[in-house]
Short mmCIF file of C-alpha atoms and ligand atoms in Angstrom, two decimals:
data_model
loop_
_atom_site.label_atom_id
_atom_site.label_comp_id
_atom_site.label_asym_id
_atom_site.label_seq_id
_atom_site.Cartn_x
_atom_site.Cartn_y
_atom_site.Cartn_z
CA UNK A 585 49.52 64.88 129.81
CA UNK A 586 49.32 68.69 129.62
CA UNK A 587 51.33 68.84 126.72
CA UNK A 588 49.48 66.35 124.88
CA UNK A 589 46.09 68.73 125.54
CA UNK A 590 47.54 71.66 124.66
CA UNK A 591 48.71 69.71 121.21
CA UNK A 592 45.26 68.32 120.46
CA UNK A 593 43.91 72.50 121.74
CA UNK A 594 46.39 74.07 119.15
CA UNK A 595 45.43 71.24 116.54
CA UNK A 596 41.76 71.85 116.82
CA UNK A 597 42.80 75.43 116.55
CA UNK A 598 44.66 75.01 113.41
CA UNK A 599 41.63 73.19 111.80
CA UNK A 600 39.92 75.79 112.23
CA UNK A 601 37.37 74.28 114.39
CA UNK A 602 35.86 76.77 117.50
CA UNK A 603 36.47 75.83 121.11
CA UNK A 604 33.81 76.00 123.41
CA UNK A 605 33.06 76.63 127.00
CA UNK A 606 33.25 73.19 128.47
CA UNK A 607 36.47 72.05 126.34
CA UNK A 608 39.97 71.74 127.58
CA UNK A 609 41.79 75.00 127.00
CA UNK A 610 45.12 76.49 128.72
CA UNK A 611 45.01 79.00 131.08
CA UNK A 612 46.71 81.34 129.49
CA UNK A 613 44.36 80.71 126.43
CA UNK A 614 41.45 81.45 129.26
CA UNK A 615 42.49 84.00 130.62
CA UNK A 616 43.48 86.56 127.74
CA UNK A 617 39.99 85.86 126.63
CA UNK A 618 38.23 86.70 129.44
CA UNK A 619 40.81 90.04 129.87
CA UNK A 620 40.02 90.95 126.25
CA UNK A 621 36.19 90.08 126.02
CA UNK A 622 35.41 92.05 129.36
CA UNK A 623 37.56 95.31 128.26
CA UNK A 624 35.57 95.35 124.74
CA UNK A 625 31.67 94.56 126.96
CA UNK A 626 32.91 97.25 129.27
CA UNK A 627 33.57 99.42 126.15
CA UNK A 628 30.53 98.89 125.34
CA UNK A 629 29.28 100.23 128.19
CA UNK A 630 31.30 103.09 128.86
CA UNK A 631 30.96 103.91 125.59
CA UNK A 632 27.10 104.43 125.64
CA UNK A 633 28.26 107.55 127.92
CA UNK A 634 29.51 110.19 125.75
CA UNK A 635 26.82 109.60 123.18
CA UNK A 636 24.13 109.49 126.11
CA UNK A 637 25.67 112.88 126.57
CA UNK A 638 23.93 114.55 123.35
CA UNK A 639 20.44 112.49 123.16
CA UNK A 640 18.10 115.04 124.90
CA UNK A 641 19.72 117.83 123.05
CA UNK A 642 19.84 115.94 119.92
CA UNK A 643 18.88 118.66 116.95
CA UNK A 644 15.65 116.56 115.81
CA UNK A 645 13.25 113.43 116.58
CA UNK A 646 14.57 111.77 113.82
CA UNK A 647 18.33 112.12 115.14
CA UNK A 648 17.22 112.14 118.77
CA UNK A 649 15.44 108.15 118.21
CA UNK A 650 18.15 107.04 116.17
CA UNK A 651 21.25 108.13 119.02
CA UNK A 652 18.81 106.32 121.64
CA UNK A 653 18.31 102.95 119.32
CA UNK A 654 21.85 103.50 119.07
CA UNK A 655 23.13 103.78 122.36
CA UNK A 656 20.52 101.18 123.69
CA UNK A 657 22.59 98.65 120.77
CA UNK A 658 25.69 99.52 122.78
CA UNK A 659 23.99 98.41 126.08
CA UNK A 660 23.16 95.07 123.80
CA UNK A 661 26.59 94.70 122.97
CA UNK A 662 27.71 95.17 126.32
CA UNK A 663 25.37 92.34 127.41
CA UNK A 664 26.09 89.85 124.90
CA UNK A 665 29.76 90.17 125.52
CA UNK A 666 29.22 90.15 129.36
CA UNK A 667 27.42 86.94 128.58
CA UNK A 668 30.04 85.14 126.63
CA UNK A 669 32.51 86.37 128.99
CA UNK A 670 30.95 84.20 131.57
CA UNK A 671 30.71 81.25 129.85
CA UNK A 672 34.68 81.17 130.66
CA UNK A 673 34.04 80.57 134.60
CA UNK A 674 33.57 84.59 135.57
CA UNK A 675 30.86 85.74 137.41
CA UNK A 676 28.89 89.25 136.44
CA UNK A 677 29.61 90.80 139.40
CA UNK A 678 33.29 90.36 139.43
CA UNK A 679 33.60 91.50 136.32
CA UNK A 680 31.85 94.71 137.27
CA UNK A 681 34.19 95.44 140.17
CA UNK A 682 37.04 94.79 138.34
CA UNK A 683 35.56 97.71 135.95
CA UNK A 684 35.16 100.06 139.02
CA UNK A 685 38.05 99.60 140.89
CA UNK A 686 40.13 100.15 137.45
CA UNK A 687 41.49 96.12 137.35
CA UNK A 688 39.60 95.75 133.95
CA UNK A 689 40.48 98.74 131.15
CA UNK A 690 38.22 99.52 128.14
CA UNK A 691 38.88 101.50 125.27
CA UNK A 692 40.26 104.99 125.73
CA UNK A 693 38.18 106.56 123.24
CA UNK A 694 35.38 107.01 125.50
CA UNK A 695 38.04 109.22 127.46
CA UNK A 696 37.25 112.08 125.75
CA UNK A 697 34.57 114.81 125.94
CA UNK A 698 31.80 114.82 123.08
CA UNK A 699 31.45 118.96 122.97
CA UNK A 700 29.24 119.30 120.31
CA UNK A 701 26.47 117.56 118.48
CA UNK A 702 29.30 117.36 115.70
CA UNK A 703 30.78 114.92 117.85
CA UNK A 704 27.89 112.42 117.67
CA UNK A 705 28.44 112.26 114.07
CA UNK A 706 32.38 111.82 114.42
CA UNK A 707 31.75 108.89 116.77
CA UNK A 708 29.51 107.33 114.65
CA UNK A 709 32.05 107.44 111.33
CA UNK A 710 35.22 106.77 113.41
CA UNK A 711 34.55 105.28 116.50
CA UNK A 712 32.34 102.88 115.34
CA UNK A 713 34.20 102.68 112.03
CA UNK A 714 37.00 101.92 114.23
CA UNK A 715 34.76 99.62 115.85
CA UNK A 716 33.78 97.56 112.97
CA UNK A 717 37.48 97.31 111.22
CA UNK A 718 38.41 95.56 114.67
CA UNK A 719 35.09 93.19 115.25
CA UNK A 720 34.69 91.82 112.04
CA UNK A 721 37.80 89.06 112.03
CA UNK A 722 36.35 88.64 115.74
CA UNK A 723 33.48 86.72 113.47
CA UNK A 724 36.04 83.97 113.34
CA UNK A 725 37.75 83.97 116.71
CA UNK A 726 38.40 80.52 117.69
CA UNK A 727 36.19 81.10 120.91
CA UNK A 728 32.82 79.92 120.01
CA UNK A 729 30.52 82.09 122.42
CA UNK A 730 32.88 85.02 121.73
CA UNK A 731 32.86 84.73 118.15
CA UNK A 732 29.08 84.46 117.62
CA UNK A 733 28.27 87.35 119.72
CA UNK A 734 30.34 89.24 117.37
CA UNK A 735 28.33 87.96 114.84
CA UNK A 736 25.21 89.57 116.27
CA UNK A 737 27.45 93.19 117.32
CA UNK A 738 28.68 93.01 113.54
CA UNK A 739 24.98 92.92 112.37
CA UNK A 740 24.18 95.78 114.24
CA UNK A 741 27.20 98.36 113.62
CA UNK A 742 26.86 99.67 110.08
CA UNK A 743 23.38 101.39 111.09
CA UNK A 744 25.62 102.85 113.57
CA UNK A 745 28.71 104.29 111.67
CA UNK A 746 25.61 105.13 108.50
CA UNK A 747 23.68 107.34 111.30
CA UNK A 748 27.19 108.92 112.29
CA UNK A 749 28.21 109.80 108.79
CA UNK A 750 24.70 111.33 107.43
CA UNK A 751 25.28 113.65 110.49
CA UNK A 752 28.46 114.92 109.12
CA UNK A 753 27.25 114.81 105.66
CA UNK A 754 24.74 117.00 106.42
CA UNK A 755 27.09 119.28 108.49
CA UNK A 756 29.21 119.54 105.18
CA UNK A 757 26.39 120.76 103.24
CA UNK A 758 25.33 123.59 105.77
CA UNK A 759 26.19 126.83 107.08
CA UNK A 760 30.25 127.87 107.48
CA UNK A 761 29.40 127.31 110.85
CA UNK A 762 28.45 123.79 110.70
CA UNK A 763 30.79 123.01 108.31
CA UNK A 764 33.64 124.25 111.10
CA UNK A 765 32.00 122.50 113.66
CA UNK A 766 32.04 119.39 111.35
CA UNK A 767 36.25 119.85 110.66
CA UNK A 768 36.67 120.72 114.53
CA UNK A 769 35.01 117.63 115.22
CA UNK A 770 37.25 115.57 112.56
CA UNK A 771 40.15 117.13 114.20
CA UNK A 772 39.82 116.27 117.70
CA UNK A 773 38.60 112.17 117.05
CA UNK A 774 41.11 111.56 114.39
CA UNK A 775 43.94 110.54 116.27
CA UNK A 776 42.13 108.98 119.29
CA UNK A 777 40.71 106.96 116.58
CA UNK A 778 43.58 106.18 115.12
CA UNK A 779 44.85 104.80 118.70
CA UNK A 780 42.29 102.55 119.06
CA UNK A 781 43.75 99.86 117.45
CA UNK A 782 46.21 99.77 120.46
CA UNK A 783 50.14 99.66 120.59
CA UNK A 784 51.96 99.08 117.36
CA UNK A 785 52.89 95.28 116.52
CA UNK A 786 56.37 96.09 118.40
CA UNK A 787 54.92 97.04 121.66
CA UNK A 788 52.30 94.42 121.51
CA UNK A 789 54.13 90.87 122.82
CA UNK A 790 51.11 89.12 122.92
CA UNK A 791 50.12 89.02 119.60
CA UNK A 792 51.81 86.80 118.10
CA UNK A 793 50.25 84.17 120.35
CA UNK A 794 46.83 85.45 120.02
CA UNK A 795 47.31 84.99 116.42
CA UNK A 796 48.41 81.73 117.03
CA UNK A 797 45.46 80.86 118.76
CA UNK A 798 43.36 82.25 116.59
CA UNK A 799 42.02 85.36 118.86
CA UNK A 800 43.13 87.85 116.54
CA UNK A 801 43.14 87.38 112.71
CA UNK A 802 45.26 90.57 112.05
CA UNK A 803 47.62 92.73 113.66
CA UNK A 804 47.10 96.30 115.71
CA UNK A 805 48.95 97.92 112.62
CA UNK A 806 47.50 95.98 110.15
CA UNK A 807 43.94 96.94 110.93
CA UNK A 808 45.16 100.44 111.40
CA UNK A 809 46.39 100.83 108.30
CA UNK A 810 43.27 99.42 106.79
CA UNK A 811 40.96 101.92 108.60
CA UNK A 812 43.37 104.95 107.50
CA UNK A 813 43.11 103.89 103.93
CA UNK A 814 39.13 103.59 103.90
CA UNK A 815 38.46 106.88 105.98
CA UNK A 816 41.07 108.91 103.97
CA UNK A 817 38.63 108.15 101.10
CA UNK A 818 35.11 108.70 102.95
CA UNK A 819 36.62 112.13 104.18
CA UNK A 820 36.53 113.50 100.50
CA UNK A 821 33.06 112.89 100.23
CA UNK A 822 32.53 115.27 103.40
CA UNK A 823 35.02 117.62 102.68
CA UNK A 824 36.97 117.38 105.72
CA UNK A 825 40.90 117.36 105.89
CA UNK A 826 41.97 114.66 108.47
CA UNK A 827 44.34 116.25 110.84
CA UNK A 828 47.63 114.69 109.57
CA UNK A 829 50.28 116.93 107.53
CA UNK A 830 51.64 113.59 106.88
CA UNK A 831 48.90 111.50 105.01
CA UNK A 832 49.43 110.49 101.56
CA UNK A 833 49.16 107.41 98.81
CA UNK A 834 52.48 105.19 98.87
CA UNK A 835 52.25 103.74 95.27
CA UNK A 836 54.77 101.46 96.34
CA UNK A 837 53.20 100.00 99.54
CA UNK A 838 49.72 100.77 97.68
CA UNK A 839 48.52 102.11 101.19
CA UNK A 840 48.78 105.62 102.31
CA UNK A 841 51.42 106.79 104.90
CA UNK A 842 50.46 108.34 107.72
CA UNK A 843 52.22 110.54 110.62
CA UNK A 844 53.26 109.31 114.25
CA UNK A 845 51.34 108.62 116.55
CA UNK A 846 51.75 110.43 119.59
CA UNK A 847 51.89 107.55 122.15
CA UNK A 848 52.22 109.58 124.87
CA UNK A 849 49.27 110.65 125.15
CA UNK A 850 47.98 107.25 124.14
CA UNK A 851 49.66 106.01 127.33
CA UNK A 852 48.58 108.60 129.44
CA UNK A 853 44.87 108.25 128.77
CA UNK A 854 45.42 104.40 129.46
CA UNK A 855 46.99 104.77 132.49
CA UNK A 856 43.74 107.38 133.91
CA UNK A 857 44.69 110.78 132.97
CA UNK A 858 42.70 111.10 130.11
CA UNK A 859 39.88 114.21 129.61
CA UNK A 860 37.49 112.27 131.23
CA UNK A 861 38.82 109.18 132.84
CA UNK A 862 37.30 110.15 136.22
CA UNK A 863 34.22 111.27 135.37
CA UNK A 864 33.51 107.94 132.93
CA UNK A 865 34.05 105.73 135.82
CA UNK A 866 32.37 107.97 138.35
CA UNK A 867 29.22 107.71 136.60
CA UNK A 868 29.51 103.99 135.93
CA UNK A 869 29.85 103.67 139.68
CA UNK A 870 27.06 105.94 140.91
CA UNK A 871 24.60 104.45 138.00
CA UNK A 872 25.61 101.08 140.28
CA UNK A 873 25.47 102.09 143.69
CA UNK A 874 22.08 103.71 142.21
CA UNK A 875 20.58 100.59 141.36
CA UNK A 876 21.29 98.39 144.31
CA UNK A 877 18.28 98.99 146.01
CA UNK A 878 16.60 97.84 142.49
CA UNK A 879 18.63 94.59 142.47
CA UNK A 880 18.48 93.70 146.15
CA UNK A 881 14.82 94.59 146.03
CA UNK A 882 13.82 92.55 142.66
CA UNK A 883 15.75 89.19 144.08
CA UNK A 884 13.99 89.77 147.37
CA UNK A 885 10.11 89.54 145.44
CA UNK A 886 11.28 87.06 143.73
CA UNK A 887 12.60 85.30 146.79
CA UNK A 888 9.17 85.55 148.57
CA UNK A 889 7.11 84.24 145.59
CA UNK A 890 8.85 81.25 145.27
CA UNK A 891 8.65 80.75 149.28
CA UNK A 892 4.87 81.44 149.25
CA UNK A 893 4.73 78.87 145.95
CA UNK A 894 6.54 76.20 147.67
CA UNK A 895 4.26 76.51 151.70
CA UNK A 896 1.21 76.44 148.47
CA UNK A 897 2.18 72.68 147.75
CA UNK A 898 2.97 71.87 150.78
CA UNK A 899 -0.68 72.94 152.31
CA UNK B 1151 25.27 88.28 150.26
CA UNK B 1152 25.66 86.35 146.73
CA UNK B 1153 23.52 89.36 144.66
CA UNK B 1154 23.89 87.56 141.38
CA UNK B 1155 20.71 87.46 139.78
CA UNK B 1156 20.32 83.75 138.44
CA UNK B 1157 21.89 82.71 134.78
CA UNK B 1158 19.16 81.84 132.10
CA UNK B 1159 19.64 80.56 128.65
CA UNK B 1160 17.77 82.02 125.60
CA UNK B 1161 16.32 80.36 122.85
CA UNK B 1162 14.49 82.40 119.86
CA UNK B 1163 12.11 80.99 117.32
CA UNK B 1164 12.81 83.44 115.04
CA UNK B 1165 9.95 82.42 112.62
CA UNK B 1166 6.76 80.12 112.64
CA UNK B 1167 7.88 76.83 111.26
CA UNK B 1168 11.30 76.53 112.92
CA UNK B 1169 13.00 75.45 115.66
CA UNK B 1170 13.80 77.73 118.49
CA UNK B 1171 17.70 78.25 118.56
CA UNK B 1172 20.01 79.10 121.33
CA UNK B 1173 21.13 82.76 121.18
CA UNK B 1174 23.00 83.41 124.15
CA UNK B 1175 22.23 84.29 127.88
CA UNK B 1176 21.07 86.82 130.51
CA UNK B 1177 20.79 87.57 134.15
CA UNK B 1178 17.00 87.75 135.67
CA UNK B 1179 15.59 87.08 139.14
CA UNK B 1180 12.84 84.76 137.67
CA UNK B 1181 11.30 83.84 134.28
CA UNK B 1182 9.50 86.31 133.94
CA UNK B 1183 12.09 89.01 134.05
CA UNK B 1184 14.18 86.43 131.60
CA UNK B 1185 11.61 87.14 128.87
CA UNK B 1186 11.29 90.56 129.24
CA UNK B 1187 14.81 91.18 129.19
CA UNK B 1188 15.32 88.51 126.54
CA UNK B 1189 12.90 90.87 124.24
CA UNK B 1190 15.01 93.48 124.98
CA UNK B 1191 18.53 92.35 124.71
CA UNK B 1192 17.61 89.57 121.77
CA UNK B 1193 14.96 90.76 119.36
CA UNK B 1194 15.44 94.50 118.55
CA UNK B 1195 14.81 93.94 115.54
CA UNK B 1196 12.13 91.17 115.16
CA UNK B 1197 14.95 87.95 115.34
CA UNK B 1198 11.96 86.36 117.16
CA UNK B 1199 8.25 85.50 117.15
CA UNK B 1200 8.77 83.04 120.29
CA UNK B 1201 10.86 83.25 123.11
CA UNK B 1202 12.13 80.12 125.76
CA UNK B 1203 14.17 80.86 128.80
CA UNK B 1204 15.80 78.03 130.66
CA UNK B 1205 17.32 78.74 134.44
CA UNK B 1206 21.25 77.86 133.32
CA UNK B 1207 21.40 75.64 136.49
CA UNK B 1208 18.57 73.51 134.78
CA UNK B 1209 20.64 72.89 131.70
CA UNK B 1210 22.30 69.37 131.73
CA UNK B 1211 24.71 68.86 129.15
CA UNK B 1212 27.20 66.37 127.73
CA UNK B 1213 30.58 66.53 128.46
CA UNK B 1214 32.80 66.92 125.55
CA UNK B 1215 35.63 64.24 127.36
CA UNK B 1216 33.04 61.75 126.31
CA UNK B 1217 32.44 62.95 122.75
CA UNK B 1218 34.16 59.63 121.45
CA UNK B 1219 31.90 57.38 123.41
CA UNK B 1220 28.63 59.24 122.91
CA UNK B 1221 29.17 59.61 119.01
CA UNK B 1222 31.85 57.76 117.18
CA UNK B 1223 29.65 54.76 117.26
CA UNK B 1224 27.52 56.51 114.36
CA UNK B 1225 29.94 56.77 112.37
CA UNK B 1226 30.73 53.05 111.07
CA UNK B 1227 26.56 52.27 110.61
CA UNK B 1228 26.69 53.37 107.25
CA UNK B 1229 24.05 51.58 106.35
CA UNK B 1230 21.96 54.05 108.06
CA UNK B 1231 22.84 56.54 105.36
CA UNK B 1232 21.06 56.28 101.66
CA UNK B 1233 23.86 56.19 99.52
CA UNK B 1234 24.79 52.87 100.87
CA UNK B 1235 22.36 50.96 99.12
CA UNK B 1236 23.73 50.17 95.38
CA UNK B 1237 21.02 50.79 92.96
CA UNK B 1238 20.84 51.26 88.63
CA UNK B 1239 20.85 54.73 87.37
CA UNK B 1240 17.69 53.71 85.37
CA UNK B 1241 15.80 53.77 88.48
CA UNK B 1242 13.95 56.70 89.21
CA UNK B 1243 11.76 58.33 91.90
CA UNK B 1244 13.55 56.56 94.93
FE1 FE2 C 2623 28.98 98.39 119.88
FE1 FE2 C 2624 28.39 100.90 117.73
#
């Protein structure tokens, strides 16, 4: 009986059709999705931390309402995500404390510090460049609620990594001061950035099934390579040398090489001794513990209205 | 204490003239707080003129174990469809 499900699952699968909440699916199916959608929502929220970091010292209005529309789009991604993650039988709240008490991961980028308003712009070209090179084939992930919220994040990233790189650009045309802030900046997200796509294929045993089920379209490396090959490109146009002795065109492979990765410090930063690992989840948790009174008070109004509607009908 | 805030569903009308479409959901303690928040976490950037929230719990929906039963019948009334009826070429306007 099982095996005859999971036949007609991978079937459906390989017809490209989506699966939704309410149809059959394996566990194991289930439960790498909810892993994987509630480390990218909690990236999303993490993420708006860094970033929040520079908005009331942003250098104009102009930047200053563009970080907040940004960083409030985060909070939106965050929510959709949290949102589709439910739809697989997880509650909100469980999927908060698994955030707090370090169960659930999210992306080690938003481990480091952002020093200096350079850094906004860096973000916005790599992170979210980063960002985007992983979430588009996530358009076409075989979960339904999953792959439509991407839909939506998709839509709203490219005004994120465009805001990011007329920062730099305009950095590259300034003072020699800016323009060092602008490489320092370059050389301190490059290889985080870089990272982000996760373990190479090798140290990755799951993908192969998550491109089997149609999770993943492409591999860690794959993407990886992709992103080095566009940004190695964008970085003439600001002048910047990425950080990598090692970088250049392979006519052969029609990619460029690049250097190793340093997955030491990779693992490291996953495991909770990145720059900021502490702090990022410290101020998740007090921003929490903050609001309780909010919740508990909001549900407890609401609680009373109804009460008073209901003794209204009865009278 | 369960401190969930309840599930609702949103649905956006995201111009006069069509239907309002399912977009996703949010958390709110009542309906009121579902349309605020819906403005806020849906339509940043006018994907709506009209807004419908719907407690989740509300929501009664077909269960896809049944698909066969509820829908395969459809598929052998072809007569229901247009091109079913054989008509000349010369014919026009119909
Ligand atoms: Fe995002
Ligand atoms: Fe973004």
């Amino acid at each position: 009986m099982e095996n005859n499900l999971e036949q007609a699952f991978q079937a459906k699968i390989d017809r490209e059709e989506k699966i939704e909440p309410k149809d059959w699916m394996p566990e194991a199916y289930r439960k790498t999705l909810i892993r994987q959608i509630s480390q990218h929502a909690h990236s999303e929220i993490v993420g708006m931390l860094p970033e929040g970091n520079w908005i009331t010292r942003a250098p104009s209005l102009r930047r200053k309402v563009a970080l907040m529309a940004k960083v409030q789009d985060e909070a939106g991604h965050g929510l959709y995500l949290y949102s589709a993650c439910e739809t697989l039988g997880i509650n909100r709240d469980t999927l908060y404390e698994q955030l707090h008490d370090g169960t659930a991961k999210y992306s080690s980028i938003f481990n480091y510090p952002t020093l200096t308003w350079a850094d906004i712009g860096a973000i916005g070209w790599l992170v979210d460049g980063a960002a985007i090179m992983n979430q588009v084939p996530l358009c076409r992930c075989s979960y339904g609620p999953y792959a439509r919220a991407m839909v939506r994040v998709c839509k709203e990233e490219s005004f994120h990594q465009r805001q990011g790189f007329e920062i730099l650009l305009t950095l590259s045309k300034g003072s020699d001061e800016q323009k060092n802030m602008l490489q320092d900046a370059v050389n301190r997200w490059w290889w985080p950035s870089v990272m982000m796509f996760g373990p190479s294929d090798k140290d990755s045993p799951h993908t192969a099934r998550s491109m089997n089920w149609k999770i993943k379209r492409f591999t860690n490396d794959e993407l990886r390579q992709k992103f080095v090959d566009v940004c190695y490109e964008q970085a003439k146009v600001l002048n910047v040398k990425l950080p990598d002795e090692d970088i250049k065109w392979n006519e052969e492979r029609g990619h460029y090489d690049f250097g190793a990765i340093d997955w030491d410090e990779f693992w490291q930063v996953v495991k909770g001794n990145g720059p900021c690992n502490k702090q990022r989840v410290a101020a998740r948790k007090k921003a929490w513990d903050d609001g309780a009174w909010v919740r508990e008070a909001a549900l407890a109004h609401s609680n009373k209205r109804s009460e008073r509607l209901k003794n209204k009908k009865v009278a | 204490m369960d401190n969930n805030w309840p599930l609702w569903e949103v649905f956006i009308r995201s111009k006069s003239g069509l239907h309002h479409k399912h977009v996703g959901s949010l958390h709110a303690v009542d309906a009121e707080m579902a349309i605020q928040n819906a403005r806020d976490v849906y339509t940043r950037r006018s994907e709506g003129v009209s807004i419908w929230v719907v407690a989740s719990s509300n929501i009664t929906a077909s269960n896809p174990e049944n698909g066969e039963a509820l829908f395969d019948p459809a598929n052998d009334k072809v007569y229901r469809h247009p091109t079913f009826y054989n008509l000349p070429d010369e014919l026009k306007h119909i």
